[in-house]
């Protein structure tokens, strides 16, 4: 048993799981090669904490053993590994500049049809589509027919999203006007929680979807805007290009694509024109 393996095993036996620098570097390199995600060197403690749960589930004694599981690119552990290390913070009005600009950018579409159709791809536990609904209700009110499709691969997070129930702490940072518009306070057994108001929830259709499937069921298309934020970073470049082509085809002419702050589209051939701040407009021609 090498020194790294011994140190890991001894720490586990003492209830103190330790990840060696060498094993951390190997895991970080694997993650980057597989997904393009680059973890900073100071993330060792974070990686150790998140992967410790996987070691316990799998009954492994060391992080090196876990690393060996990942050396097979077809290992069933890969999705768990990626999920463990790519959890993103989700919150209401995350990357708020997108919602500040949303209504002004959609006004031409609203003027033409009075109908707004948006897709939240990778909606997680629902904060993004609910923020979209809140923003559109404030901006257009009853003057628009609002339809929001919210999809995710994970059925568990979709269940949470569809319920629309959150701890009170999740909305503490919101202005009182947003709280009044969109939330009901729980009482009794539900004290300390809030529920999204029915008039907000009814604007959203939640559906399970794998973005890597060859065919998507999206009868709501064409959309005037697609939000796919902090999702494409998990895919390799060919898959990203394929997704962007499909998004292009599902957008109305001049439709809008919103991506995460680290997902800038640098290739002008992808069929989108940058409007700044990771907002893009569909051009007429796509590759």
mmCIF file of C-alpha atoms in Angstrom:
data_model
loop_
_atom_site.group_PDB
_atom_site.id
_atom_site.type_symbol
_atom_site.label_atom_id
_atom_site.label_comp_id
_atom_site.label_asym_id
_atom_site.label_seq_id
_atom_site.Cartn_x
_atom_site.Cartn_y
_atom_site.Cartn_z
ATOM 1 C CA UNK A 1 0.000 0.000 0.000
ATOM 2 C CA UNK A 2 1.528 3.335 -0.985
ATOM 3 C CA UNK A 3 1.828 6.281 1.386
ATOM 4 C CA UNK A 4 -1.218 8.155 0.025
ATOM 5 C CA UNK A 5 -3.404 5.060 0.319
ATOM 6 C CA UNK A 6 -2.185 4.392 3.889
ATOM 7 C CA UNK A 7 -2.837 7.964 4.975
ATOM 8 C CA UNK A 8 -6.349 7.861 3.537
ATOM 9 C CA UNK A 9 -7.125 4.500 5.138
ATOM 10 C CA UNK A 10 -5.796 5.513 8.556
ATOM 11 C CA UNK A 11 -7.781 8.747 8.523
ATOM 12 C CA UNK A 12 -10.945 6.910 7.533
ATOM 13 C CA UNK A 13 -10.485 4.416 10.312
ATOM 14 C CA UNK A 14 -10.192 7.323 12.734
ATOM 15 C CA UNK A 15 -13.291 8.964 11.296
ATOM 16 C CA UNK A 16 -11.219 11.756 9.710
ATOM 17 C CA UNK A 17 -11.291 11.329 5.937
ATOM 18 C CA UNK A 18 -8.273 12.929 4.264
ATOM 19 C CA UNK A 19 -7.668 13.510 0.568
ATOM 20 C CA UNK A 20 -4.024 13.633 -0.442
ATOM 21 C CA UNK A 21 -2.767 16.365 -2.739
ATOM 22 C CA UNK A 22 -1.710 13.810 -5.349
ATOM 23 C CA UNK A 23 -5.104 12.117 -5.439
ATOM 24 C CA UNK A 24 -6.877 15.488 -5.488
ATOM 25 C CA UNK A 25 -4.797 16.549 -8.479
ATOM 26 C CA UNK A 26 -5.625 13.318 -10.313
ATOM 27 C CA UNK A 27 -9.352 13.744 -9.589
ATOM 28 C CA UNK A 28 -9.220 17.364 -10.691
ATOM 29 C CA UNK A 29 -7.481 16.384 -13.936
ATOM 30 C CA UNK A 30 -10.097 13.705 -14.611
ATOM 31 C CA UNK A 31 -12.904 16.168 -14.022
ATOM 32 C CA UNK A 32 -11.346 18.672 -16.395
ATOM 33 C CA UNK A 33 -10.714 16.078 -19.103
ATOM 34 C CA UNK A 34 -14.235 14.684 -18.830
ATOM 35 C CA UNK A 35 -16.245 17.901 -18.519
ATOM 36 C CA UNK A 36 -13.966 20.852 -19.171
ATOM 37 C CA UNK A 37 -14.447 22.091 -15.596
ATOM 38 C CA UNK A 38 -11.283 23.451 -14.005
ATOM 39 C CA UNK A 39 -11.207 23.305 -10.206
ATOM 40 C CA UNK A 40 -8.858 25.692 -8.434
ATOM 41 C CA UNK A 41 -6.094 24.216 -6.306
ATOM 42 C CA UNK A 42 -7.623 25.535 -3.096
ATOM 43 C CA UNK A 43 -10.757 23.387 -3.588
ATOM 44 C CA UNK A 44 -9.187 20.292 -2.006
ATOM 45 C CA UNK A 45 -11.259 20.559 1.173
ATOM 46 C CA UNK A 46 -14.461 21.001 -0.798
ATOM 47 C CA UNK A 47 -13.703 17.963 -2.976
ATOM 48 C CA UNK A 48 -12.827 15.898 0.092
ATOM 49 C CA UNK A 49 -16.086 16.804 1.820
ATOM 50 C CA UNK A 50 -18.306 16.090 -1.169
ATOM 51 C CA UNK A 51 -16.653 12.833 -2.195
ATOM 52 C CA UNK A 52 -16.561 11.491 1.368
ATOM 53 C CA UNK A 53 -20.266 10.711 1.020
ATOM 54 C CA UNK A 54 -19.604 8.668 -2.114
ATOM 55 C CA UNK A 55 -16.865 6.664 -0.363
ATOM 56 C CA UNK A 56 -19.292 5.766 2.412
ATOM 57 C CA UNK A 57 -22.039 4.812 -0.057
ATOM 58 C CA UNK A 58 -19.641 2.611 -2.043
ATOM 59 C CA UNK A 59 -17.930 1.124 1.003
ATOM 60 C CA UNK A 60 -14.491 2.301 -0.116
ATOM 61 C CA UNK A 61 -11.629 2.901 2.277
ATOM 62 C CA UNK A 62 -9.569 5.493 0.400
ATOM 63 C CA UNK A 63 -9.939 8.262 -2.145
ATOM 64 C CA UNK A 64 -7.388 6.415 -4.258
ATOM 65 C CA UNK A 65 -9.806 3.492 -4.534
ATOM 66 C CA UNK A 66 -12.440 5.946 -5.638
ATOM 67 C CA UNK A 67 -10.066 7.362 -8.231
ATOM 68 C CA UNK A 68 -9.547 3.855 -9.586
ATOM 69 C CA UNK A 69 -13.303 3.537 -10.100
ATOM 70 C CA UNK A 70 -13.188 6.557 -12.398
ATOM 71 C CA UNK A 71 -10.343 5.319 -14.550
ATOM 72 C CA UNK A 72 -12.968 3.481 -16.608
ATOM 73 C CA UNK A 73 -14.800 6.208 -18.592
ATOM 74 C CA UNK A 74 -17.876 3.956 -18.712
ATOM 75 C CA UNK A 75 -18.005 3.555 -14.937
ATOM 76 C CA UNK A 76 -21.511 4.066 -13.498
ATOM 77 C CA UNK A 77 -19.877 6.258 -10.863
ATOM 78 C CA UNK A 78 -19.136 9.031 -13.351
ATOM 79 C CA UNK A 79 -22.549 10.742 -13.105
ATOM 80 C CA UNK A 80 -22.308 10.681 -9.312
ATOM 81 C CA UNK A 81 -18.787 12.124 -9.457
ATOM 82 C CA UNK A 82 -19.824 14.931 -11.793
ATOM 83 C CA UNK A 83 -22.923 15.717 -9.747
ATOM 84 C CA UNK A 84 -20.932 15.818 -6.523
ATOM 85 C CA UNK A 85 -18.431 18.347 -7.842
ATOM 86 C CA UNK A 86 -20.610 20.535 -10.048
ATOM 87 C CA UNK A 87 -23.385 21.548 -7.681
ATOM 88 C CA UNK A 88 -24.279 25.152 -8.450
ATOM 89 C CA UNK A 89 -25.885 27.641 -6.153
ATOM 90 C CA UNK A 90 -29.437 28.303 -7.218
ATOM 91 C CA UNK A 91 -31.439 31.201 -5.884
ATOM 92 C CA UNK A 92 -34.156 33.626 -6.811
ATOM 93 C CA UNK A 93 -32.861 36.367 -9.127
ATOM 94 C CA UNK A 94 -29.480 34.722 -9.512
ATOM 95 C CA UNK A 95 -27.401 36.711 -12.033
ATOM 96 C CA UNK A 96 -29.940 39.481 -11.621
ATOM 97 C CA UNK A 97 -28.848 41.502 -14.654
ATOM 98 C CA UNK A 98 -30.590 38.940 -16.864
ATOM 99 C CA UNK A 99 -33.946 39.647 -15.248
ATOM 100 C CA UNK A 100 -33.392 43.403 -15.293
ATOM 101 C CA UNK A 101 -32.991 43.278 -19.069
ATOM 102 C CA UNK A 102 -35.567 40.576 -19.809
ATOM 103 C CA UNK A 103 -38.724 42.692 -20.066
ATOM 104 C CA UNK A 104 -37.186 45.459 -22.237
ATOM 105 C CA UNK A 105 -35.750 42.835 -24.600
ATOM 106 C CA UNK A 106 -39.102 41.020 -24.850
ATOM 107 C CA UNK A 107 -41.199 44.137 -25.529
ATOM 108 C CA UNK A 108 -40.981 43.798 -29.334
ATOM 109 C CA UNK A 109 -42.297 40.219 -29.110
ATOM 110 C CA UNK A 110 -45.048 41.289 -26.742
ATOM 111 C CA UNK A 111 -46.062 44.105 -29.047
ATOM 112 C CA UNK A 112 -46.334 41.670 -31.954
ATOM 113 C CA UNK A 113 -48.296 38.848 -30.332
ATOM 114 C CA UNK A 114 -49.079 39.566 -26.652
ATOM 115 C CA UNK A 115 -47.735 36.076 -26.013
ATOM 116 C CA UNK A 116 -44.492 35.309 -24.180
ATOM 117 C CA UNK A 117 -42.962 31.812 -24.328
ATOM 118 C CA UNK A 118 -39.768 31.004 -22.423
ATOM 119 C CA UNK A 119 -37.867 27.782 -21.745
ATOM 120 C CA UNK A 120 -35.864 27.341 -18.538
ATOM 121 C CA UNK A 121 -33.547 24.437 -19.424
ATOM 122 C CA UNK A 122 -31.918 22.981 -16.323
ATOM 123 C CA UNK A 123 -34.383 24.544 -13.895
ATOM 124 C CA UNK A 124 -33.156 22.666 -10.798
ATOM 125 C CA UNK A 125 -35.428 23.293 -7.789
ATOM 126 C CA UNK A 126 -37.426 25.976 -9.556
ATOM 127 C CA UNK A 127 -36.016 29.313 -8.463
ATOM 128 C CA UNK A 128 -35.160 30.333 -12.027
ATOM 129 C CA UNK A 129 -38.562 29.690 -13.657
ATOM 130 C CA UNK A 130 -40.372 31.246 -10.704
ATOM 131 C CA UNK A 131 -38.154 34.318 -11.011
ATOM 132 C CA UNK A 132 -39.012 34.440 -14.710
ATOM 133 C CA UNK A 133 -42.725 34.261 -13.907
ATOM 134 C CA UNK A 134 -42.427 37.000 -11.288
ATOM 135 C CA UNK A 135 -40.473 39.255 -13.639
ATOM 136 C CA UNK A 136 -42.923 38.791 -16.507
ATOM 137 C CA UNK A 137 -45.958 39.327 -14.293
ATOM 138 C CA UNK A 138 -44.514 42.575 -13.025
ATOM 139 C CA UNK A 139 -43.475 43.687 -16.507
ATOM 140 C CA UNK A 140 -46.519 42.680 -18.556
ATOM 141 C CA UNK A 141 -49.245 41.669 -16.089
ATOM 142 C CA UNK A 142 -52.508 40.523 -17.627
ATOM 143 C CA UNK A 143 -51.565 42.182 -20.913
ATOM 144 C CA UNK A 144 -49.603 39.079 -21.935
ATOM 145 C CA UNK A 145 -50.190 35.350 -22.193
ATOM 146 C CA UNK A 146 -47.166 33.919 -20.384
ATOM 147 C CA UNK A 147 -45.983 30.329 -20.891
ATOM 148 C CA UNK A 148 -42.822 29.017 -19.222
ATOM 149 C CA UNK A 149 -41.467 25.518 -19.827
ATOM 150 C CA UNK A 150 -39.126 24.368 -17.040
ATOM 151 C CA UNK A 151 -37.138 21.157 -17.522
ATOM 152 C CA UNK A 152 -34.463 19.190 -15.725
ATOM 153 C CA UNK A 153 -32.997 15.715 -15.861
ATOM 154 C CA UNK A 154 -33.380 15.137 -12.113
ATOM 155 C CA UNK A 155 -36.913 14.122 -11.145
ATOM 156 C CA UNK A 156 -36.240 14.842 -7.455
ATOM 157 C CA UNK A 157 -35.458 18.507 -8.013
ATOM 158 C CA UNK A 158 -38.420 18.773 -10.388
ATOM 159 C CA UNK A 159 -40.712 17.512 -7.642
ATOM 160 C CA UNK A 160 -39.413 20.244 -5.336
ATOM 161 C CA UNK A 161 -39.836 22.830 -8.082
ATOM 162 C CA UNK A 162 -43.400 21.807 -8.873
ATOM 163 C CA UNK A 163 -44.376 21.989 -5.198
ATOM 164 C CA UNK A 164 -43.106 25.532 -4.995
ATOM 165 C CA UNK A 165 -42.484 25.375 -1.237
ATOM 166 C CA UNK A 166 -39.279 26.862 0.182
ATOM 167 C CA UNK A 167 -37.782 27.745 3.560
ATOM 168 C CA UNK A 168 -38.455 31.352 4.511
ATOM 169 C CA UNK A 169 -34.717 31.994 4.459
ATOM 170 C CA UNK A 170 -34.661 31.511 0.677
ATOM 171 C CA UNK A 171 -36.592 34.732 0.095
ATOM 172 C CA UNK A 172 -35.223 36.894 2.893
ATOM 173 C CA UNK A 173 -33.098 38.891 0.475
ATOM 174 C CA UNK A 174 -35.991 39.767 -1.831
ATOM 175 C CA UNK A 175 -37.739 43.120 -1.799
ATOM 176 C CA UNK A 176 -41.085 43.144 -0.017
ATOM 177 C CA UNK A 177 -42.823 43.843 -3.335
ATOM 178 C CA UNK A 178 -41.604 40.523 -4.750
ATOM 179 C CA UNK A 179 -42.634 38.694 -1.587
ATOM 180 C CA UNK A 180 -46.161 40.104 -1.820
ATOM 181 C CA UNK A 181 -46.389 39.343 -5.516
ATOM 182 C CA UNK A 182 -45.287 35.745 -5.451
ATOM 183 C CA UNK A 183 -45.358 34.091 -2.019
ATOM 184 C CA UNK A 184 -47.721 32.975 0.727
ATOM 185 C CA UNK A 185 -46.401 32.533 4.261
ATOM 186 C CA UNK A 186 -46.942 29.180 5.910
ATOM 187 C CA UNK A 187 -48.639 28.848 9.284
ATOM 188 C CA UNK A 188 -49.040 26.084 11.819
ATOM 189 C CA UNK A 189 -47.093 23.027 10.678
ATOM 190 C CA UNK A 190 -45.841 25.043 7.652
ATOM 191 C CA UNK A 191 -44.530 27.959 9.710
ATOM 192 C CA UNK A 192 -41.103 29.029 8.508
ATOM 193 C CA UNK A 193 -41.910 28.112 4.913
ATOM 194 C CA UNK A 194 -43.360 29.952 1.940
ATOM 195 C CA UNK A 195 -45.372 28.689 -1.008
ATOM 196 C CA UNK A 196 -45.352 30.227 -4.466
ATOM 197 C CA UNK A 197 -48.752 31.761 -5.187
ATOM 198 C CA UNK A 198 -51.008 29.741 -7.542
ATOM 199 C CA UNK A 199 -51.204 32.597 -10.041
ATOM 200 C CA UNK A 200 -47.414 32.406 -10.407
ATOM 201 C CA UNK A 201 -47.155 28.608 -10.431
ATOM 202 C CA UNK A 202 -49.820 28.236 -13.123
ATOM 203 C CA UNK A 203 -47.599 30.007 -15.637
ATOM 204 C CA UNK A 204 -45.040 27.180 -15.533
ATOM 205 C CA UNK A 205 -45.049 23.647 -16.914
ATOM 206 C CA UNK A 206 -42.462 21.381 -15.268
ATOM 207 C CA UNK A 207 -41.190 18.431 -17.285
ATOM 208 C CA UNK A 208 -38.359 15.900 -17.073
ATOM 209 C CA UNK A 209 -35.947 16.134 -19.989
ATOM 210 C CA UNK A 210 -32.464 14.938 -20.847
ATOM 211 C CA UNK A 211 -30.798 17.567 -23.014
ATOM 212 C CA UNK A 212 -28.587 14.882 -24.568
ATOM 213 C CA UNK A 213 -31.538 12.981 -26.049
ATOM 214 C CA UNK A 214 -31.661 12.890 -29.831
ATOM 215 C CA UNK A 215 -35.233 14.185 -29.839
ATOM 216 C CA UNK A 216 -36.854 16.747 -27.568
ATOM 217 C CA UNK A 217 -40.567 17.024 -26.948
ATOM 218 C CA UNK A 218 -41.119 20.785 -26.946
ATOM 219 C CA UNK A 219 -44.543 21.535 -28.445
ATOM 220 C CA UNK A 220 -44.351 24.977 -26.810
ATOM 221 C CA UNK A 221 -41.717 26.056 -29.364
ATOM 222 C CA UNK A 222 -40.812 28.390 -30.904
ATOM 223 C CA UNK A 223 -39.622 30.318 -27.873
ATOM 224 C CA UNK A 224 -38.822 33.992 -27.622
ATOM 225 C CA UNK A 225 -36.204 33.296 -24.970
ATOM 226 C CA UNK A 226 -34.295 30.280 -23.654
ATOM 227 C CA UNK A 227 -32.479 30.288 -20.335
ATOM 228 C CA UNK A 228 -29.731 27.649 -20.219
ATOM 229 C CA UNK A 229 -27.471 28.956 -17.501
ATOM 230 C CA UNK A 230 -24.617 27.052 -15.864
ATOM 231 C CA UNK A 231 -25.608 23.900 -17.723
ATOM 232 C CA UNK A 232 -23.476 23.754 -20.858
ATOM 233 C CA UNK A 233 -20.291 24.023 -18.827
ATOM 234 C CA UNK A 234 -20.811 20.381 -17.932
ATOM 235 C CA UNK A 235 -20.662 19.270 -21.593
ATOM 236 C CA UNK A 236 -17.791 18.953 -24.022
ATOM 237 C CA UNK A 237 -17.414 21.361 -26.929
ATOM 238 C CA UNK A 238 -19.090 19.195 -29.617
ATOM 239 C CA UNK A 239 -22.104 18.673 -27.343
ATOM 240 C CA UNK A 240 -22.250 22.389 -26.581
ATOM 241 C CA UNK A 241 -22.294 23.192 -30.298
ATOM 242 C CA UNK A 242 -25.039 20.646 -30.880
ATOM 243 C CA UNK A 243 -27.145 22.132 -28.081
ATOM 244 C CA UNK A 244 -26.657 25.655 -29.380
ATOM 245 C CA UNK A 245 -27.748 24.606 -32.862
ATOM 246 C CA UNK A 246 -30.900 23.047 -31.411
ATOM 247 C CA UNK A 247 -31.608 26.095 -29.262
ATOM 248 C CA UNK A 248 -31.174 28.278 -32.342
ATOM 249 C CA UNK A 249 -33.749 26.225 -34.222
ATOM 250 C CA UNK A 250 -36.268 26.471 -31.360
ATOM 251 C CA UNK A 251 -36.068 30.254 -31.038
ATOM 252 C CA UNK A 252 -38.183 32.739 -32.945
ATOM 253 C CA UNK A 253 -36.282 35.093 -35.254
ATOM 254 C CA UNK A 254 -34.352 37.504 -33.026
ATOM 255 C CA UNK A 255 -35.102 35.272 -30.039
ATOM 256 C CA UNK A 256 -32.886 35.471 -26.980
ATOM 257 C CA UNK A 257 -30.514 32.992 -25.354
ATOM 258 C CA UNK A 258 -29.337 33.553 -21.766
ATOM 259 C CA UNK A 259 -26.325 31.549 -20.570
ATOM 260 C CA UNK A 260 -24.266 31.470 -17.372
ATOM 261 C CA UNK A 261 -21.549 33.981 -16.575
ATOM 262 C CA UNK A 262 -18.801 31.463 -17.422
ATOM 263 C CA UNK A 263 -20.403 30.234 -20.653
ATOM 264 C CA UNK A 264 -19.683 33.027 -23.122
ATOM 265 C CA UNK A 265 -20.192 31.995 -26.756
ATOM 266 C CA UNK A 266 -16.955 33.048 -28.406
ATOM 267 C CA UNK A 267 -17.607 31.381 -31.764
ATOM 268 C CA UNK A 268 -19.511 33.786 -34.023
ATOM 269 C CA UNK A 269 -20.466 30.914 -36.335
ATOM 270 C CA UNK A 270 -22.912 29.473 -33.799
ATOM 271 C CA UNK A 271 -25.802 31.606 -35.006
ATOM 272 C CA UNK A 272 -25.987 34.105 -32.148
ATOM 273 C CA UNK A 273 -25.077 37.759 -31.752
ATOM 274 C CA UNK A 274 -23.806 38.915 -28.366
ATOM 275 C CA UNK A 275 -25.825 41.623 -26.623
ATOM 276 C CA UNK A 276 -23.410 41.678 -23.682
ATOM 277 C CA UNK A 277 -23.569 40.153 -20.193
ATOM 278 C CA UNK A 278 -24.021 36.611 -21.580
ATOM 279 C CA UNK A 279 -27.210 37.479 -23.459
ATOM 280 C CA UNK A 280 -27.388 36.519 -27.133
ATOM 281 C CA UNK A 281 -29.767 37.202 -29.998
ATOM 282 C CA UNK A 282 -30.589 34.586 -32.618
ATOM 283 C CA UNK A 283 -29.261 35.407 -36.050
ATOM 284 C CA UNK A 284 -31.103 34.166 -39.100
ATOM 285 C CA UNK A 285 -28.470 31.679 -40.190
ATOM 286 C CA UNK A 286 -26.994 28.905 -38.097
ATOM 287 C CA UNK A 287 -24.395 26.271 -39.030
#
